[in-house]
Short mmCIF file of C-alpha atoms and ligand atoms in Angstrom, two decimals:
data_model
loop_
_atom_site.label_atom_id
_atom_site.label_comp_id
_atom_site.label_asym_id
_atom_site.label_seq_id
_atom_site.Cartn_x
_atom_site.Cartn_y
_atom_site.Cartn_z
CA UNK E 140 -13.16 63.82 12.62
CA UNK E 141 -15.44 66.40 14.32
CA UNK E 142 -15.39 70.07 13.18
CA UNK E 143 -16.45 70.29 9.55
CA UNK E 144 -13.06 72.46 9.67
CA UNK E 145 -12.60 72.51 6.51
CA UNK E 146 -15.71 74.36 5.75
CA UNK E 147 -14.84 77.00 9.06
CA UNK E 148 -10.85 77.81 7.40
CA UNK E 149 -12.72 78.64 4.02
CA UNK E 150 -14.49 80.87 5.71
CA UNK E 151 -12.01 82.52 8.04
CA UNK E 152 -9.03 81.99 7.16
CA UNK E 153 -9.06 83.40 3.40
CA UNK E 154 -5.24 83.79 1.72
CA UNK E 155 -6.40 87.15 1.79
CA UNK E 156 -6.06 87.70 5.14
CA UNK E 157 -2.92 86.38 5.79
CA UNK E 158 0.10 88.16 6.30
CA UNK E 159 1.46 88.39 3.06
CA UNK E 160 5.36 89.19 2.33
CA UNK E 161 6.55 87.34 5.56
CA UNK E 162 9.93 85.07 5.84
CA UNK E 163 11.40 82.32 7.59
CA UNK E 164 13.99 84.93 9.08
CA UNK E 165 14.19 84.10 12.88
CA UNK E 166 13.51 80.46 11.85
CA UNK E 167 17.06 79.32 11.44
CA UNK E 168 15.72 76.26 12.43
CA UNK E 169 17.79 73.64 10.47
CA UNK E 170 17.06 73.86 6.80
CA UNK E 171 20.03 75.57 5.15
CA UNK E 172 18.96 78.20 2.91
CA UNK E 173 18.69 76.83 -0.72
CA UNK E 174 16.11 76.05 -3.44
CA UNK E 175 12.85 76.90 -2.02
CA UNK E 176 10.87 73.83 -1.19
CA UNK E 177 7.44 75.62 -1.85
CA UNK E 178 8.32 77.70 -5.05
CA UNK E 179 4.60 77.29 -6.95
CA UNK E 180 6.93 75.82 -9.98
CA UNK E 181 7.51 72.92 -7.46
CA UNK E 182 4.23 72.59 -5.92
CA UNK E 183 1.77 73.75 -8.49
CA UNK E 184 -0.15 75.42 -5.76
CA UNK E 185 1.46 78.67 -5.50
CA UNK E 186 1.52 79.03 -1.68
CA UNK E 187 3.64 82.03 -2.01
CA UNK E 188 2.30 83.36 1.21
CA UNK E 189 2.87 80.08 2.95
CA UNK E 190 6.13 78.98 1.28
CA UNK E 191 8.23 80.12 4.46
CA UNK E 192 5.92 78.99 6.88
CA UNK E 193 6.04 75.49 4.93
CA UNK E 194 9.43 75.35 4.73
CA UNK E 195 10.11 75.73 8.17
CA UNK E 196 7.67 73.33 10.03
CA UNK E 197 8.94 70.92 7.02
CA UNK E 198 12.01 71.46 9.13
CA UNK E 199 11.04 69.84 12.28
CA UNK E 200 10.27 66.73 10.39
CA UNK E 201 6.23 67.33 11.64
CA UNK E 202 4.22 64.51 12.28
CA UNK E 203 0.53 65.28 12.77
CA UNK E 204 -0.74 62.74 14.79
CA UNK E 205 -4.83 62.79 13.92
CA UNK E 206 -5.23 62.73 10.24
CA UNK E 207 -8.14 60.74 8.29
CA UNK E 208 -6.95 59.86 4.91
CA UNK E 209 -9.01 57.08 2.91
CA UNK E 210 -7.89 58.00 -0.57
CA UNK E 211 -4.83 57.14 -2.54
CA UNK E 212 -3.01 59.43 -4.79
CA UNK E 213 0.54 60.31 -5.86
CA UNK E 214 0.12 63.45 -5.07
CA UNK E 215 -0.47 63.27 -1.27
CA UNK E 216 2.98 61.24 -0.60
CA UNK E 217 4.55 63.55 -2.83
CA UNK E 218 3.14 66.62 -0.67
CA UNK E 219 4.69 64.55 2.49
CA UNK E 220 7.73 63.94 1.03
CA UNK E 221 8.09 67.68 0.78
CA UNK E 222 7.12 68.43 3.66
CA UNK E 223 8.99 65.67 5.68
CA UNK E 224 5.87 64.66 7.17
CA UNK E 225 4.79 61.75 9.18
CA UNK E 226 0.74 61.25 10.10
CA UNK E 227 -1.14 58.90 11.78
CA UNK E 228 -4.30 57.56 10.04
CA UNK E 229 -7.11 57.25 11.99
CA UNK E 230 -9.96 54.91 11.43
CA UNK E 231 -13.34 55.94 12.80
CA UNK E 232 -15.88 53.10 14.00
CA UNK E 233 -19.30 55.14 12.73
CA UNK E 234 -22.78 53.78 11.91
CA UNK E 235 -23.87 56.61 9.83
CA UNK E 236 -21.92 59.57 7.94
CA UNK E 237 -18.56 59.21 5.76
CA UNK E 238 -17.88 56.33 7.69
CA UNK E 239 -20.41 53.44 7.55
CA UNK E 240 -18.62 50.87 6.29
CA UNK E 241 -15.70 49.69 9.01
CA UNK E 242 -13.96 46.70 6.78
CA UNK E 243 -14.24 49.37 3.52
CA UNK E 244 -12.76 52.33 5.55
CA UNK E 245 -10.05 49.94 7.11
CA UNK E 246 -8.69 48.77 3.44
CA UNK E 247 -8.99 52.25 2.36
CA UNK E 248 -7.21 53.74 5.57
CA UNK E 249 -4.39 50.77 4.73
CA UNK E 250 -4.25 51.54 1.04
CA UNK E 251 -2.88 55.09 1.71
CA UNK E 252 -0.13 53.60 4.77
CA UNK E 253 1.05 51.40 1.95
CA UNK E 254 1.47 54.17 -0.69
CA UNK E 255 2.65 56.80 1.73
CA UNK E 256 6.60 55.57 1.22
CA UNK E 257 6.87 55.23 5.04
CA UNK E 258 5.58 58.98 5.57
CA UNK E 259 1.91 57.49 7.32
CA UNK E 260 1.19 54.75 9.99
CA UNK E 261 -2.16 53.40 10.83
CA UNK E 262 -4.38 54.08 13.79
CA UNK E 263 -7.10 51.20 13.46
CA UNK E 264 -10.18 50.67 15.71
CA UNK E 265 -12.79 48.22 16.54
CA UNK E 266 -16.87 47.85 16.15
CA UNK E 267 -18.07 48.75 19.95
CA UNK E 268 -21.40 48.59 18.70
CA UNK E 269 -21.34 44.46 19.63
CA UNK E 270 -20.13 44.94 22.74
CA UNK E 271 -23.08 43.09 24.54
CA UNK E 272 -21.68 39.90 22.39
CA UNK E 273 -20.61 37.30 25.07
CA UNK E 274 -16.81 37.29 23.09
CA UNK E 275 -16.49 40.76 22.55
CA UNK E 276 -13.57 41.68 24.23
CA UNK E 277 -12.15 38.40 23.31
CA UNK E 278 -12.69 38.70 19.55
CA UNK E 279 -11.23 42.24 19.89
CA UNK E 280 -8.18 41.29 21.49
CA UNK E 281 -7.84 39.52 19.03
CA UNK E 282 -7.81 40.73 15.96
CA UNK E 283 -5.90 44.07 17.47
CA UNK E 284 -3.46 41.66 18.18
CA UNK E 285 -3.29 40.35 14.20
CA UNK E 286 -3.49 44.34 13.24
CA UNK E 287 -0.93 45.09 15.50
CA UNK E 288 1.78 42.53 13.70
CA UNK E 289 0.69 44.27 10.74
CA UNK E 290 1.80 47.42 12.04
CA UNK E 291 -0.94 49.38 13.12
CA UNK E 292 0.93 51.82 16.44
CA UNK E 293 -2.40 53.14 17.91
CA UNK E 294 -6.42 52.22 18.71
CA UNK E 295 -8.87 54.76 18.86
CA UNK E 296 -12.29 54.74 20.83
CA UNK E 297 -14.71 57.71 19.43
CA UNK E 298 -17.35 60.04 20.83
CA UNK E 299 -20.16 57.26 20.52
CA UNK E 300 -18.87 55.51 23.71
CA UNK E 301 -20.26 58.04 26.11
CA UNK E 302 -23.02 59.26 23.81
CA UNK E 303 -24.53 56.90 21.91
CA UNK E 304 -24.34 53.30 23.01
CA UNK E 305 -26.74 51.97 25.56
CA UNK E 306 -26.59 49.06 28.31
CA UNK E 307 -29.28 46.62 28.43
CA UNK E 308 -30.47 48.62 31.34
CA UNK E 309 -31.20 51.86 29.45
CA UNK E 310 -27.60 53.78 30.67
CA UNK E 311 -25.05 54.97 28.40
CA UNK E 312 -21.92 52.72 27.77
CA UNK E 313 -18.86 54.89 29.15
CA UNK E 314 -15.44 54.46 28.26
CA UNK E 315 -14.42 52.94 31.48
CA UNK E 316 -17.00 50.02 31.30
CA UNK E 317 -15.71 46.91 32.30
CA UNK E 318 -16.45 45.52 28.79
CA UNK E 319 -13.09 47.54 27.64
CA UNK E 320 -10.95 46.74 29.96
CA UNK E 321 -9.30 43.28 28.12
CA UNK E 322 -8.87 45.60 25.95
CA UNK E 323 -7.10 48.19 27.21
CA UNK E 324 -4.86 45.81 28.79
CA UNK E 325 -3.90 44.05 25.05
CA UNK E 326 -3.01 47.72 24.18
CA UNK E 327 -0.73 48.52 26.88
CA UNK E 328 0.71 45.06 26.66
CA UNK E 329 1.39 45.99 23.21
CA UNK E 330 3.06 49.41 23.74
CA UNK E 331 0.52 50.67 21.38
CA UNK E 332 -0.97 53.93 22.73
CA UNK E 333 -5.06 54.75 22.90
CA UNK E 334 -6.22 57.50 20.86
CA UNK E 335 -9.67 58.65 22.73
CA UNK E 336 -12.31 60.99 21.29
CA UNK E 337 -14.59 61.27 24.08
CA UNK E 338 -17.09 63.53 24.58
CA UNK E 339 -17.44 67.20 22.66
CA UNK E 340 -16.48 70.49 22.86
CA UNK E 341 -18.52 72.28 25.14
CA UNK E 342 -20.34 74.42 23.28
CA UNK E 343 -22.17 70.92 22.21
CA UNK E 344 -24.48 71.34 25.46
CA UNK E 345 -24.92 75.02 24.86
CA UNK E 346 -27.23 77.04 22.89
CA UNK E 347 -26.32 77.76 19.22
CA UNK E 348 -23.81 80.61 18.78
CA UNK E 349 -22.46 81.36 15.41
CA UNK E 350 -19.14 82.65 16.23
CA UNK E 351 -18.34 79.27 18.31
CA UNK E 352 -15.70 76.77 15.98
CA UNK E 353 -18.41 74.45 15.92
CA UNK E 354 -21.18 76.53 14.76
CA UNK E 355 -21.63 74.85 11.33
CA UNK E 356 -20.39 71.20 12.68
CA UNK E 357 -23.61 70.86 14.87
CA UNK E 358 -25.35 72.50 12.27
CA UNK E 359 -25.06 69.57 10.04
CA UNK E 360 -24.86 67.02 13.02
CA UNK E 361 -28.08 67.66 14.89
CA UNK E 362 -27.55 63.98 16.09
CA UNK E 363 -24.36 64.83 17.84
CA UNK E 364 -25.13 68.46 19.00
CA UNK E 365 -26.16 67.09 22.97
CA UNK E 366 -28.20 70.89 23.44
CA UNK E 367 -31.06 69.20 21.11
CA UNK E 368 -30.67 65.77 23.35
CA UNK E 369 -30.94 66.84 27.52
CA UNK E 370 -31.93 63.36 27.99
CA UNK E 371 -28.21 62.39 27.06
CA UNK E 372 -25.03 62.52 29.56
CA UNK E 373 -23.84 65.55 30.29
CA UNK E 374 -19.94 66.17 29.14
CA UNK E 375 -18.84 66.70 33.18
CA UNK E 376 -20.04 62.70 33.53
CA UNK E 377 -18.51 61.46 30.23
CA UNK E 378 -14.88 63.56 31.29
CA UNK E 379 -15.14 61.58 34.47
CA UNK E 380 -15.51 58.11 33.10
CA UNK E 381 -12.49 59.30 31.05
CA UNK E 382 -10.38 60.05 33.76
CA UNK E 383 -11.48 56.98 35.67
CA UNK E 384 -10.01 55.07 33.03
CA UNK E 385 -7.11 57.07 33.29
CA UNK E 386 -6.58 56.04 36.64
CA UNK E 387 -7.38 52.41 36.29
CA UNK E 388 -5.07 51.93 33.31
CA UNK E 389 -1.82 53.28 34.53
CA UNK E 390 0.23 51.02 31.85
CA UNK E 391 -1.82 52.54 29.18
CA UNK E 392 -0.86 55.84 27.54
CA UNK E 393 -3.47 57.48 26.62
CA UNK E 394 -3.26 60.53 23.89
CA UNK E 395 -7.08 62.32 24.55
CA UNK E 396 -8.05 63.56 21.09
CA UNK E 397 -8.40 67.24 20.75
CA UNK E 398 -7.72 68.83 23.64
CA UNK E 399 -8.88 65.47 25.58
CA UNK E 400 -12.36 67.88 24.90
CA UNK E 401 -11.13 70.34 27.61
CA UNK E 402 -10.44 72.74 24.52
CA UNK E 403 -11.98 76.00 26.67
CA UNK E 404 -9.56 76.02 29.67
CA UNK E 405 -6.20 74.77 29.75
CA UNK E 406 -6.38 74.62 33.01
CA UNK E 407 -8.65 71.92 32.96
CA UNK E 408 -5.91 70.47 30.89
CA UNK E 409 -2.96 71.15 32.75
CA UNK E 410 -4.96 69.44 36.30
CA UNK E 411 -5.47 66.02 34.31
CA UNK E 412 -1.59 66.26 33.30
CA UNK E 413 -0.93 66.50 37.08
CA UNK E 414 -3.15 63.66 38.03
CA UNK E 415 -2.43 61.32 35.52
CA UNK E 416 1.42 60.80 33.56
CA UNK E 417 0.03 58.38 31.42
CA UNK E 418 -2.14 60.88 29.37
CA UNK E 419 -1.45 63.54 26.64
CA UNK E 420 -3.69 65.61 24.43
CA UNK E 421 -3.50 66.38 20.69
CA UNK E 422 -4.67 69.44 19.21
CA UNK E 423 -6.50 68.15 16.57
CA UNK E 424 -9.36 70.92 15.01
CA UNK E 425 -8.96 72.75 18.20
CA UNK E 426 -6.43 74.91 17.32
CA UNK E 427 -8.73 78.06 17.06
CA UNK E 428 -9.47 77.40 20.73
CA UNK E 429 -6.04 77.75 21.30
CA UNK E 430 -5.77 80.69 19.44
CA UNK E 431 -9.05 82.63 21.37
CA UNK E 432 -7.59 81.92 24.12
CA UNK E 433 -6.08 84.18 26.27
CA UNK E 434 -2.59 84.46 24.97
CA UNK E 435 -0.31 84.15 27.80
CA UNK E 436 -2.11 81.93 29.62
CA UNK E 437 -2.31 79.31 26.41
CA UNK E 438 1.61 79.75 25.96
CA UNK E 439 2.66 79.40 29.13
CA UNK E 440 0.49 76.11 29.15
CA UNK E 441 2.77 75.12 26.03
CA UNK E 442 5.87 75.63 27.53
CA UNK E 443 4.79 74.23 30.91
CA UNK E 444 3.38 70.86 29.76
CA UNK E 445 5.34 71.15 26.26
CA UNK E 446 5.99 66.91 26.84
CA UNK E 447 2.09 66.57 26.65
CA UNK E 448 0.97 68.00 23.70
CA UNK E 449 1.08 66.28 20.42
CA UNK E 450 0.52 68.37 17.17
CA UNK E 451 -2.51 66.85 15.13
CA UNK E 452 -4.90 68.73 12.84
CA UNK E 453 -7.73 66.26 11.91
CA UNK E 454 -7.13 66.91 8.24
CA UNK E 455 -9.35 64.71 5.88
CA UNK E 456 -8.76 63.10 2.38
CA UNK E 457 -11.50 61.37 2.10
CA UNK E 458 -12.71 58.70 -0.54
CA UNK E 459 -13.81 60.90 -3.78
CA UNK E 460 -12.64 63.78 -2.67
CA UNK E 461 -10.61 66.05 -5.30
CA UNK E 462 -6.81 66.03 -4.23
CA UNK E 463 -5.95 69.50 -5.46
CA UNK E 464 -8.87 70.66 -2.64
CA UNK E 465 -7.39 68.66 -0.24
CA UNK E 466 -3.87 69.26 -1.13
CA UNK E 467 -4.33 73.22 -0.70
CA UNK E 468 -6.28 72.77 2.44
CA UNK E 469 -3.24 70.48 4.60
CA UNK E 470 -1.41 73.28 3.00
CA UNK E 471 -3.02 76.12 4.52
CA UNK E 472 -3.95 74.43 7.67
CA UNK E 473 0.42 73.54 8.50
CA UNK E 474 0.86 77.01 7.20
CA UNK E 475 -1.34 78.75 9.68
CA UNK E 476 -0.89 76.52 12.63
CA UNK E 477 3.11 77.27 12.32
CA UNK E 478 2.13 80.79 12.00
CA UNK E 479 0.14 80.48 15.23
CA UNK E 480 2.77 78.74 17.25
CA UNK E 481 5.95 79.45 15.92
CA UNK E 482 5.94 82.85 14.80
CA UNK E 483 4.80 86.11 16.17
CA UNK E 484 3.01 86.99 12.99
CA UNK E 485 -0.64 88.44 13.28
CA UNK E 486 -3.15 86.29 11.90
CA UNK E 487 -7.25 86.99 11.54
CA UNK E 488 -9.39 85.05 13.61
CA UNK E 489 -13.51 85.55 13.77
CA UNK E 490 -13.00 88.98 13.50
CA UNK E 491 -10.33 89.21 15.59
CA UNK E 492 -6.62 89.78 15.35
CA UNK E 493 -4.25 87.18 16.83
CA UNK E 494 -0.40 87.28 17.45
CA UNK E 495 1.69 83.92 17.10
CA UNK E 496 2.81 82.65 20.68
CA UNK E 497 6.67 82.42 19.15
CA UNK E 498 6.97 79.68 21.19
CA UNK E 499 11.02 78.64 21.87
CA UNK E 500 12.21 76.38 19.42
CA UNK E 501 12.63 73.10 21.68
CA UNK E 502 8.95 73.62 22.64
CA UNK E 503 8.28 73.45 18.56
CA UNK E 504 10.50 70.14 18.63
CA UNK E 505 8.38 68.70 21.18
CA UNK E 506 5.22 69.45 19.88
CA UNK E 507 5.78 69.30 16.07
CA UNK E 508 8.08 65.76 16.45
CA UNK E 509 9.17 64.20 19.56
CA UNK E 510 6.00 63.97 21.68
CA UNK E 511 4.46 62.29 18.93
CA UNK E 512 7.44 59.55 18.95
CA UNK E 513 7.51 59.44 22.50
CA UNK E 514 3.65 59.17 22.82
CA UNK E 515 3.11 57.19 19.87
CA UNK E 516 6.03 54.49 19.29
CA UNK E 517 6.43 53.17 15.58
CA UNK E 518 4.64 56.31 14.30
CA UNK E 519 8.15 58.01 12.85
CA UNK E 520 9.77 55.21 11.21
CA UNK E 521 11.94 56.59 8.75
CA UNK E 522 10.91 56.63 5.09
CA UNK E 523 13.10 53.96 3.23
ZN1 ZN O 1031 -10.64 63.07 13.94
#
């Protein structure tokens, strides 16, 4: 969870400016024509505009691979039942914001797997903040190795390794410490997969601009916006830890959380995917980057590297939170990223008019479903 994006598709992307009156045609993409999934009898929610779009990602049987789900409700399994959706929940280990309390979040995060009718699978993670305990690693190792019976498919590691916790000797603790490696090791020996937020988009180390994604995000998170804190590392340093353990973890797939933070260059992207096979990205709250970006150049990435990318959105239902908001909001967001990536449809973007990379339908396959099987074992298990 990074980019207050709920807050930034309010404010860009109202219904209003979506292309109303388009259809699936071109999208013959399985579904057989019939009763419309998303008719706003069905739904309640009267996605007219985004009823086609809907129904065909529902098509691909999507999984979204970076979701954060800690409430329970009907509703939500109902909305991935429609939509023949699988997610991965991910747990967050946080000190401060919506996710203080590990062992709370955890049973929430679990709660919602267990109601989900097969449609969600969790990503748990673990407390690094006791790292300088002498059985650490060992403690960790283990009880990944209890959640991992349970079924948890994935760990993730989050932004604070790399720019918040401290040695004993006044450095930063970096994802390739030594500390981790046991670790990383029980994973791999698992075939579980490593779900790693490190670092920040860059505009975290740059002066405030209000047209960047992340405007209002480091608005609200002065503690995490690094342009306030020069005295912390600088993303270059953190990316290179990252990659380090990249290379010294061959066995261990790696899925680097959106965009593996290199969301202003594909490029960048596309030269880690050379050096290292056993890392993929997912595009979780970075999708606008991808749709800024220069259009070509982002869709020949996609077809290029289309095994490395895993679709994720780092949608949020979080404890409390009303489910019709969140309910219209996944809505919106799998409307518009399908828009984006499978359609050639014009969308409105800061200002800005963006056309749909209409990317080939195997690509969508990849991306939408089988990278996230591939990448993430257990995380598709059909719905009983
Ligand atoms: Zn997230």
């Amino acid at each position: 969870m990074i980019g207050d994006m709920r807050g930034n598709l309010k404010r860009v992307f109202l219904p209003a400016v979506l292309v109303a009156g388009m259809t699936a045609a071109g999208f013959q993409i399985g579904r057989a024509a019939g009763k419309p999934l998303f008719a706003p009898a069905a739904s309640g929610l009267s996605p007219d505009a985004n009823g086609a779009a809907l129904q065909a990602f529902a098509a691909m049987d999507p999984i979204d691979t970076h979701v954060h789900a800690f409430q329970t409700d009907p509703a939500f399994t109902d909305l991935m039942s429609r939509l023949q959706l699988h997610v991965l929940d991910i747990c967050v280990a946080d000190t401060h914001g919506i996710y203080s309390k590990l062992a709370t979040e955890l049973a929430r995060a679990k709660d919602f797997v267990a109601a989900s009718s097969g449609h969600a699978r969790l990503c748990v993670t673990f407390d690094p903040f006791t790292f300088q305990q002498k059985e650490f690693a060992q403690n960790t190792v283990k009880q990944l190795h209890q959640q991992f019976a349970e079924g948890a498919v994935a760990v993730k590691i989050w932004k604070n390794i790399g720019m918040e916790l401290k040695t004993p000797d006044g450095k930063y603790l970096m994802p390739d410490d030594p500390v981790f490696e046991p670790i990383y090791r029980e994973i791999a020996a698992e075939n579980r997969t490593l779900v790693a937020h490190v670092a920040e988009p860059s505009s975290c180390w740059q002066p405030p601009d209000p047209n960047s994604p992340d405007y209002d995000y480091y608005k609200e998170n002065p503690e995490w916006y690094m342009y306030l804190h020069p005295d912390h590392p600088r993303k270059e340093t953190i990316l290179a830890a990252r990659d380090h353990l990249l290379a010294e973890n061959p066995q261990l797939r790696v899925v680097g959380a959106h965009l593996g933070s290199m969301e202003t260059d594909v490029d960048e992207i596309a030269k880690r995917f050379d050096l290292y096979p056993n890392f993929a990205v997912d595009t979780a709250a970075r999708m606008e980057y991808l749709m800024l970006a220069p259009r070509e150049k982002v869709r020949n990435f996609l077809i290029k590297y289309q095994d490395r990318v895993l679709y994720g959105t780092d949608l949020e239902f979080l404890n409390g939170e009303a489910t019709p908001d969140a309910l219209k909001d996944w809505q919106e967001t799998y409307a518009r990223d399908w828009k984006f990536l499978a359609t050639d449809q014009k969308l409105q973007l800061r200002g800005r008019e963006i056309e749909g990379l209409n990317l080939p339908e195997p690509v969508l396959r990849r991306i939408f479903h089988d990278n996230a099987v591939r990448w993430i074992p257990g995380i598709a298990v059909s719905p009983k």
